[in-house]
XYZ file of C-alpha atoms in Angstrom:
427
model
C 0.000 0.000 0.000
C 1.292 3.251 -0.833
C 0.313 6.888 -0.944
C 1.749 9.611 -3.157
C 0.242 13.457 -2.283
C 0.337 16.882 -4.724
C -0.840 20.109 -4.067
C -3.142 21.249 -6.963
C -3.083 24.298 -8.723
C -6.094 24.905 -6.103
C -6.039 26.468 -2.897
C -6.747 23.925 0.076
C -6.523 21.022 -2.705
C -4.692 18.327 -2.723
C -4.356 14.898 -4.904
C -4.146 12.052 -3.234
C -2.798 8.728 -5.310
C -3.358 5.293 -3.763
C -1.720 2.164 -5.079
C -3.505 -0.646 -3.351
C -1.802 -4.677 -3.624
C -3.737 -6.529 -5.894
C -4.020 -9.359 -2.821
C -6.118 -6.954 -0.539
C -8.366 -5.953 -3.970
C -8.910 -10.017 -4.254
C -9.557 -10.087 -1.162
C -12.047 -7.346 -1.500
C -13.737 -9.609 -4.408
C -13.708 -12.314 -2.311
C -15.234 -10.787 0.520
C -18.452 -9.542 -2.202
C -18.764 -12.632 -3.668
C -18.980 -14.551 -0.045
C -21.786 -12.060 0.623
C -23.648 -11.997 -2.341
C -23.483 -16.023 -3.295
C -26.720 -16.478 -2.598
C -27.801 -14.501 -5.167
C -26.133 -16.399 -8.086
C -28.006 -18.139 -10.200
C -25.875 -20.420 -12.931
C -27.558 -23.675 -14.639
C -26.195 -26.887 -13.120
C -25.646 -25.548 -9.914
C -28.138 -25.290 -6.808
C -28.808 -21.329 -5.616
C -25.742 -19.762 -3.373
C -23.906 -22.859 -3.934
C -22.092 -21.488 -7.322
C -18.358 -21.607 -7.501
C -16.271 -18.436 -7.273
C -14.472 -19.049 -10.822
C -17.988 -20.312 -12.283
C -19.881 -16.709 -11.218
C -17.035 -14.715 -12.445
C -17.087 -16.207 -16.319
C -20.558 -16.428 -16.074
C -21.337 -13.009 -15.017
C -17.995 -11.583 -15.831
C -15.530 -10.358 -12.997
C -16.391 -6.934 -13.598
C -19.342 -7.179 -11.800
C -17.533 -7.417 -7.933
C -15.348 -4.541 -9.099
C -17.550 -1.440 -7.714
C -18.270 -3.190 -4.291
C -15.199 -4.389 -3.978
C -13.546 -1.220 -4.742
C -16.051 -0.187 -1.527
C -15.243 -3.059 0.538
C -11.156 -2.095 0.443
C -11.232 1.516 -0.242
C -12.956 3.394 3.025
C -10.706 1.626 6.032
C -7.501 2.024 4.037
C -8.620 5.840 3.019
C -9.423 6.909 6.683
C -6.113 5.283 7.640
C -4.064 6.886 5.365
C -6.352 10.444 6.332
C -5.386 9.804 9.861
C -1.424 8.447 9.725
C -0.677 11.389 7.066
C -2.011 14.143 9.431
C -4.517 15.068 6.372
C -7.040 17.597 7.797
C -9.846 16.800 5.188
C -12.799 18.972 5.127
C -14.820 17.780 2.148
C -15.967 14.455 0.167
C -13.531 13.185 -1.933
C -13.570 13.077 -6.063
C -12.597 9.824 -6.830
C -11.117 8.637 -10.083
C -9.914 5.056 -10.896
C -6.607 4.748 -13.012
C -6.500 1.188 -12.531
C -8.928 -1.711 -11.377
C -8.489 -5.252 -12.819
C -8.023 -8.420 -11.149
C -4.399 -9.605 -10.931
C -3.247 -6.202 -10.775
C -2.850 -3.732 -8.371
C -6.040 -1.138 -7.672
C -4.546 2.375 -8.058
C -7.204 5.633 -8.263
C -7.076 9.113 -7.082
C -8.516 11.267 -5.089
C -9.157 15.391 -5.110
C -9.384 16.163 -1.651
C -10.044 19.966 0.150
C -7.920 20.798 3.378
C -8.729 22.527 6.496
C -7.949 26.320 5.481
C -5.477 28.649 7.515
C -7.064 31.375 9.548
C -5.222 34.891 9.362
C -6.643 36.409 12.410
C -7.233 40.230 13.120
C -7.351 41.502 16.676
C -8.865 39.969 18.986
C -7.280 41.020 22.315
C -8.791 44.748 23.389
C -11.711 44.513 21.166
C -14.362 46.911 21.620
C -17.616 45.877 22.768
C -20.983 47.993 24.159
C -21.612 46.911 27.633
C -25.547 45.364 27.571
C -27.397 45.642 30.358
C -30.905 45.119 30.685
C -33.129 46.791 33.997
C -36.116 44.811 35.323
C -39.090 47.611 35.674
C -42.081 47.520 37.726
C -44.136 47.014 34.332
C -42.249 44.404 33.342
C -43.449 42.429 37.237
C -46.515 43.540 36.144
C -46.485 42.178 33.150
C -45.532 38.476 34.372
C -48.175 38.856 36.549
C -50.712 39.286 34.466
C -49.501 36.589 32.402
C -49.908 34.400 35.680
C -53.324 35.695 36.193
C -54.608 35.201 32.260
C -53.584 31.233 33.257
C -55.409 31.247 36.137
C -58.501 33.646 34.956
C -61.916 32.293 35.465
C -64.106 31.788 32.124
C -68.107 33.371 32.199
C -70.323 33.281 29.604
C -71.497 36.703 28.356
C -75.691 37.475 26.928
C -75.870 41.109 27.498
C -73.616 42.866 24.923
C -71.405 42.311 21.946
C -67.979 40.404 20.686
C -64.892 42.190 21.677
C -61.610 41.654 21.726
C -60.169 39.569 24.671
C -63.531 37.871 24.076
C -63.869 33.707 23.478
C -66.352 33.860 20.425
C -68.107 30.424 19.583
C -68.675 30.475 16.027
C -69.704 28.435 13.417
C -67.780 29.488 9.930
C -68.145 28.081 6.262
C -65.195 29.755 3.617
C -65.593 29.871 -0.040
C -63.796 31.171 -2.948
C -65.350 32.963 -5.810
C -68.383 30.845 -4.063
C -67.053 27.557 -4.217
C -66.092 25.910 -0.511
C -62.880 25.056 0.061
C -61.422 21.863 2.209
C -60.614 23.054 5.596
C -62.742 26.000 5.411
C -65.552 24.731 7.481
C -66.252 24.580 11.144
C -69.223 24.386 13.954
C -68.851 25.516 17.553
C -65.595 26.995 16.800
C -63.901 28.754 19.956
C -61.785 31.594 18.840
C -60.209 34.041 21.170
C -60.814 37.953 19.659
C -57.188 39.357 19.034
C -55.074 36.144 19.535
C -54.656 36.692 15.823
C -54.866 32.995 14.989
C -57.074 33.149 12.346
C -56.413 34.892 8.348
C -55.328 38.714 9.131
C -58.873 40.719 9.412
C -61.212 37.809 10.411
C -60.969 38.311 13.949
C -61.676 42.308 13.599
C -64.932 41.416 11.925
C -66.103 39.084 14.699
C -65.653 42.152 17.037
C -68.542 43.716 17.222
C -71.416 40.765 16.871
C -73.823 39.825 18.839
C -75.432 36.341 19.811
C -77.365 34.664 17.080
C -76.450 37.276 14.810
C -74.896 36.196 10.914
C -72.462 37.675 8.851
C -69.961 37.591 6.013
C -66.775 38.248 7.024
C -64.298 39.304 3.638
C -60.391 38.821 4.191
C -57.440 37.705 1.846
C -54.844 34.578 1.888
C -51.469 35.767 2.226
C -49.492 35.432 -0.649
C -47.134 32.586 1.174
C -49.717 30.803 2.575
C -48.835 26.796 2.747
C -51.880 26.456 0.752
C -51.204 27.190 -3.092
C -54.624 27.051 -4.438
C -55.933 29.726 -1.287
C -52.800 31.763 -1.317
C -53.808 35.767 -2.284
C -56.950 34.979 -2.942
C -60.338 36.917 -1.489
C -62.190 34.208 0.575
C -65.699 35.196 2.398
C -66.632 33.246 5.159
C -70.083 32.900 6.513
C -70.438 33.422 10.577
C -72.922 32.774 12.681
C -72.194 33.778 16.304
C -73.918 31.057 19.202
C -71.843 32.160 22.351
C -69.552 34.725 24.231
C -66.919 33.590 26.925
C -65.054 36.064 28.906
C -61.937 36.040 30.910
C -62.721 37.106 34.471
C -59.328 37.950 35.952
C -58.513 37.066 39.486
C -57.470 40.107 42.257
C -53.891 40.875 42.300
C -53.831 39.833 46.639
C -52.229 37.914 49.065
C -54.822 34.966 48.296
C -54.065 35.151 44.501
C -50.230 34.839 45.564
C -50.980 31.652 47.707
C -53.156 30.168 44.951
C -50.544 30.342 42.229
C -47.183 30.138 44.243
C -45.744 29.235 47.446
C -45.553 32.808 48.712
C -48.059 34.036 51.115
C -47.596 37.491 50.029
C -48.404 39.377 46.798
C -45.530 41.486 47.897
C -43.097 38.168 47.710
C -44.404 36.564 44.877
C -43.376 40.402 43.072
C -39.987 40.126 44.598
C -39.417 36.517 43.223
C -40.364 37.538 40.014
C -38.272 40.548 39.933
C -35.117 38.159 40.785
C -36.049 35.251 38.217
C -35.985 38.198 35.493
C -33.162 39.753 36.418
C -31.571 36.010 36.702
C -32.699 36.016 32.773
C -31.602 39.421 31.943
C -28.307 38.944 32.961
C -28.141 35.424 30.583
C -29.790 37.400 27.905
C -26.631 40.116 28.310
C -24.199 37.826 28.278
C -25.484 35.767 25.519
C -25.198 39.249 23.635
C -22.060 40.059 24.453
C -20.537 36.522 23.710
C -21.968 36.866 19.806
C -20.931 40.267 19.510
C -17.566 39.456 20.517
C -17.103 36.671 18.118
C -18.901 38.379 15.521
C -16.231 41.136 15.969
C -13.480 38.779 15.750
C -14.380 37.015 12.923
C -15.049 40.586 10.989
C -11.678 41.033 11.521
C -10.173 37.577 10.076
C -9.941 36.092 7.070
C -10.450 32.999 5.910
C -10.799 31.203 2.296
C -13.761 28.720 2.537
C -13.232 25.726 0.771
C -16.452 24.444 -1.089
C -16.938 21.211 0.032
C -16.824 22.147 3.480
C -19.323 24.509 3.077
C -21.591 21.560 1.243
C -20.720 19.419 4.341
C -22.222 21.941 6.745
C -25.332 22.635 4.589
C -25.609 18.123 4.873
C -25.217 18.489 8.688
C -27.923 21.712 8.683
C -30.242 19.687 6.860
C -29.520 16.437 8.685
C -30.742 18.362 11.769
C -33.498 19.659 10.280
C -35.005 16.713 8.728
C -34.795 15.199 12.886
C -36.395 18.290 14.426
C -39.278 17.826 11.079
C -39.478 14.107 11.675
C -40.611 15.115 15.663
C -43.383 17.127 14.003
C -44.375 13.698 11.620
C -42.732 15.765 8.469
C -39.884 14.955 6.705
C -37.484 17.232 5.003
C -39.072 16.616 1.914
C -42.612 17.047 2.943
C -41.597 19.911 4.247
C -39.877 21.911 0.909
C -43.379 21.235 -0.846
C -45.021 22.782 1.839
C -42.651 25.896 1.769
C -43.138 25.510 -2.360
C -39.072 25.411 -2.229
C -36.582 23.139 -4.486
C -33.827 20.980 -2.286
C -31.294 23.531 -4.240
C -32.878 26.168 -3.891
C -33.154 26.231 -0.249
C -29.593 24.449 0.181
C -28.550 27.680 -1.869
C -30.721 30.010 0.967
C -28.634 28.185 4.001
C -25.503 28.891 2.317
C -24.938 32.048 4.025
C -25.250 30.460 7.562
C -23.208 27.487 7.013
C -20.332 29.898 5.900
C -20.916 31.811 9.321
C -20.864 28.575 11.354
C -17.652 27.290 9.654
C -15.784 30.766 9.949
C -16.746 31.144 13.753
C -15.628 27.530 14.507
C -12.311 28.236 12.212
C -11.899 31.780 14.272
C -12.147 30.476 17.653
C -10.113 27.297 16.690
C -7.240 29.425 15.546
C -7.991 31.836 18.449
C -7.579 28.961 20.893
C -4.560 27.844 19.221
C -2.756 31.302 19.411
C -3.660 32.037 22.457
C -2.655 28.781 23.922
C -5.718 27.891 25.724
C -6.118 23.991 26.882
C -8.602 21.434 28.295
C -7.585 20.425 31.465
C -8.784 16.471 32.563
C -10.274 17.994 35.242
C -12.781 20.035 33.150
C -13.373 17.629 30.692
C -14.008 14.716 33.804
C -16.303 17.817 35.267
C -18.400 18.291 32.063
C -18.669 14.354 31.184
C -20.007 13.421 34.929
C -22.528 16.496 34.306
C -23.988 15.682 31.060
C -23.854 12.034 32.113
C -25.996 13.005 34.783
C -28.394 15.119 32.855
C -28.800 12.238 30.235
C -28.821 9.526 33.063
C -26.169 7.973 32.016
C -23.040 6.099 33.035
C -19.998 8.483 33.035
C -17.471 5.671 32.638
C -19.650 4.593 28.766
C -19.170 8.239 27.975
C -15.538 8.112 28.791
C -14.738 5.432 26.541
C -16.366 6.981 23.376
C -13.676 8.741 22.347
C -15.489 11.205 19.520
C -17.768 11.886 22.734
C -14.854 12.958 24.684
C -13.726 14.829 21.474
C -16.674 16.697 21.111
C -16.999 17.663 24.812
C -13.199 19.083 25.259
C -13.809 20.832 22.028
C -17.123 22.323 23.296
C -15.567 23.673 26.759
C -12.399 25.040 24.751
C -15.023 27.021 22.325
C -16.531 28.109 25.963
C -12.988 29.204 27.065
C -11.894 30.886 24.016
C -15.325 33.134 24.149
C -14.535 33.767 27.713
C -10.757 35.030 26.908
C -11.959 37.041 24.133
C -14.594 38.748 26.575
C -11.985 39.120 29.472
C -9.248 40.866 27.321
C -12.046 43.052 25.458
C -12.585 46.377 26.026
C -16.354 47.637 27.007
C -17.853 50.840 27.542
């Protein structure tokens, strides 16, 4: 087995040419043909019971070359990746020079490296101090939240809709007067300026009274999921059967027992007050953190290679399709929905994937040049944590290695953000 590697005429490029002994490609064939002789079908001989020599004249030895091509190739390629110090960053673009049996498998492969950061300042950087004050309105404001989830819900006879209200309604939709599927509904409850419903049906409800029927007029937006409904002028048909209002508890002492474990109103307030400020100051720091990297990456620069940009845009739409598949959509499903081609909305992530691989390339390079390390202690620290928070055992996590790769590189991205912030300057 040997190895020969040339920088391209590329950037970040290099060509990698394998020469692979013709033993380990037999092998390879070998291997497929073991796997797949149940498959063979040659007259005179029973099913899977075919000889070797007999499947290869009678189906040509071709046939085992692509497999066994995969079979070899992948465990010597990532060996070879790993022993040359290769810092690969995109799929490679194979070409076979040579593949025949008896002979020794040589092919090539175009592969993209790891690009080299030239970093800009990052010690003394600049950043506005954020800070963010917890008013009385805003204790106010929680509270009334508590109170709308703890309001009390009376039916209403002696006046009309308005907003706040719980209307029951029965609706029928129709385009240029022909009903449309979904568009159809008795003993509806919708709540008057939740703004659930098309933009403007809810303001025409306002206003009815019980038993009373009307046509309410409103437009599809133009991106609604729905292309058939989308910007066109629907009237729906209402008939109003019921009114529900919110009845709001008092803001007392009893209302504080009822919804916390605070006998006061007065310390059910204070608690609030310290649970936002508790927020606040995460919400600060969180702010400070991205404008400090974004300022850091502004000022380096960095050439992209292509293919790692198309492997970030895989892993972006790998996570995706898992968060989708939650919802009982996949990926796919999904694009029709949104009217989008797969390119065209790979081509509309691009942006982000290039400022997720600079940031990670940044504070790599950042990390490297400032000489900031993982101690065992940190990363034994963070394993026994997560371990805990995923109830499981610390010493299985330990012994994944890519875990424990992932985790150290994690707490030195933490580190790195935390040296940027303590060496920046803030007014």
């Amino acid at each position: 087995m040997s190895i020969k590697i040339e920088k391209t005429k590329n950037k970040n490029e290099l060509k990698l040419e394998f020469t692979i002994e013709s033993k380990i490609f037999e092998d390879g064939i070998a291997t497929v043909f073991k796997k797949n002789a149940k498959y063979f079908n040659v007259p005179g001989f029973r099913k899977g019971k075919v000889p070797m020599n007999i499947a290869e004249k009678h189906y040509g030895v071709e046939m085992f070359y692509e497999d066994a091509f995969n079979e070899v190739v992948p465990e010597i390629y990532d060996k070879e990746i790993k022993e040359n110090n290769l810092e690969v960053v995109s799929k490679p673009d194979i070409d076979i020079v040579q593949m025949e049996k008896g002979k020794d498998l040589i092919f090539t492969a175009i592969v993209q490296t790891k690009p080299d950061v030239k970093l800009g300042d990052y010690k003394g950087i600049e950043l506005k101090k954020v800070e963010y004050k917890v008013t009385a309105k805003d204790v106010e404001h929680e509270l009334s939240h508590m109170a709308e989830k703890n309001a009390r819900v009376i039916t209403v006879e002696d006046r009309a809709t308005k907003e706040g209200d719980i209307a029951v309604i029965d609706f029928e939709g129709s385009v240029d007067g022909v009903p449309f599927d979904g568009g159809k509904a008795e003993k509806h409850e919708l709540e008057l300026g939740s703004h659930s419903f098309i933009e403007g049906f809810e303001d025409q409800v306002v206003g009815m009274k019980i038993g009373e029927e009307k046509d309410v007029n409103v437009t599809f937006p133009e991106e609604y999921f729905s292309k058939d409904l989308a910007g066109k002028p629907a009237v729906f048909k209402v008939k109003l059967h019921e009114i529900k209002a919110k009845e709001l508890p008092k803001m007392d002492d009893e209302f504080a027992k009822d919804v916390s474990e605070f006998d006061t109103i007065a310390e059910l307030k204070a608690d609030i007050k310290k649970n936002l400020e508790h927020q606040n100051k995460h919400k600060a720091e969180h702010e400070m953190e991205d404008a400090a990297i974004e300022k850091v990456c502004k000022n380096a620069k960095v050439e992209i290679p292509s293919g790692m940009i198309e492997n970030e845009i895989d892993a972006m739409e790998d996570d995706l399709n898992r968060r989708l598949t939650y919802q009982g959509v996949n990926l796919e499903q999904y694009l029709k929905m949104m009217n989008k081609t797969r390119d065209a909305f790979r081509e509309e992530m691009k942006p982000q994937a290039e400022v997720s691989i600079k940031t990670r390339l940044v504070l790599e390079a950042i990390s490297k040049d400032a000489k900031i390390k993982v101690t065992d202690k940190e990363l034994n620290e963070k394993i026994a944590e997560l371990a805990k928070t995923y109830g499981r055992s610390e010493d299985d996590l330990k012994q994944n290695e890519e875990f424990k790769k992932y985790v150290s590189s994690s707490i030195e991205s933490e580190k790195t953000v935390k040296f940027i912030l303590d060496n920046a300057v803030t007014k």
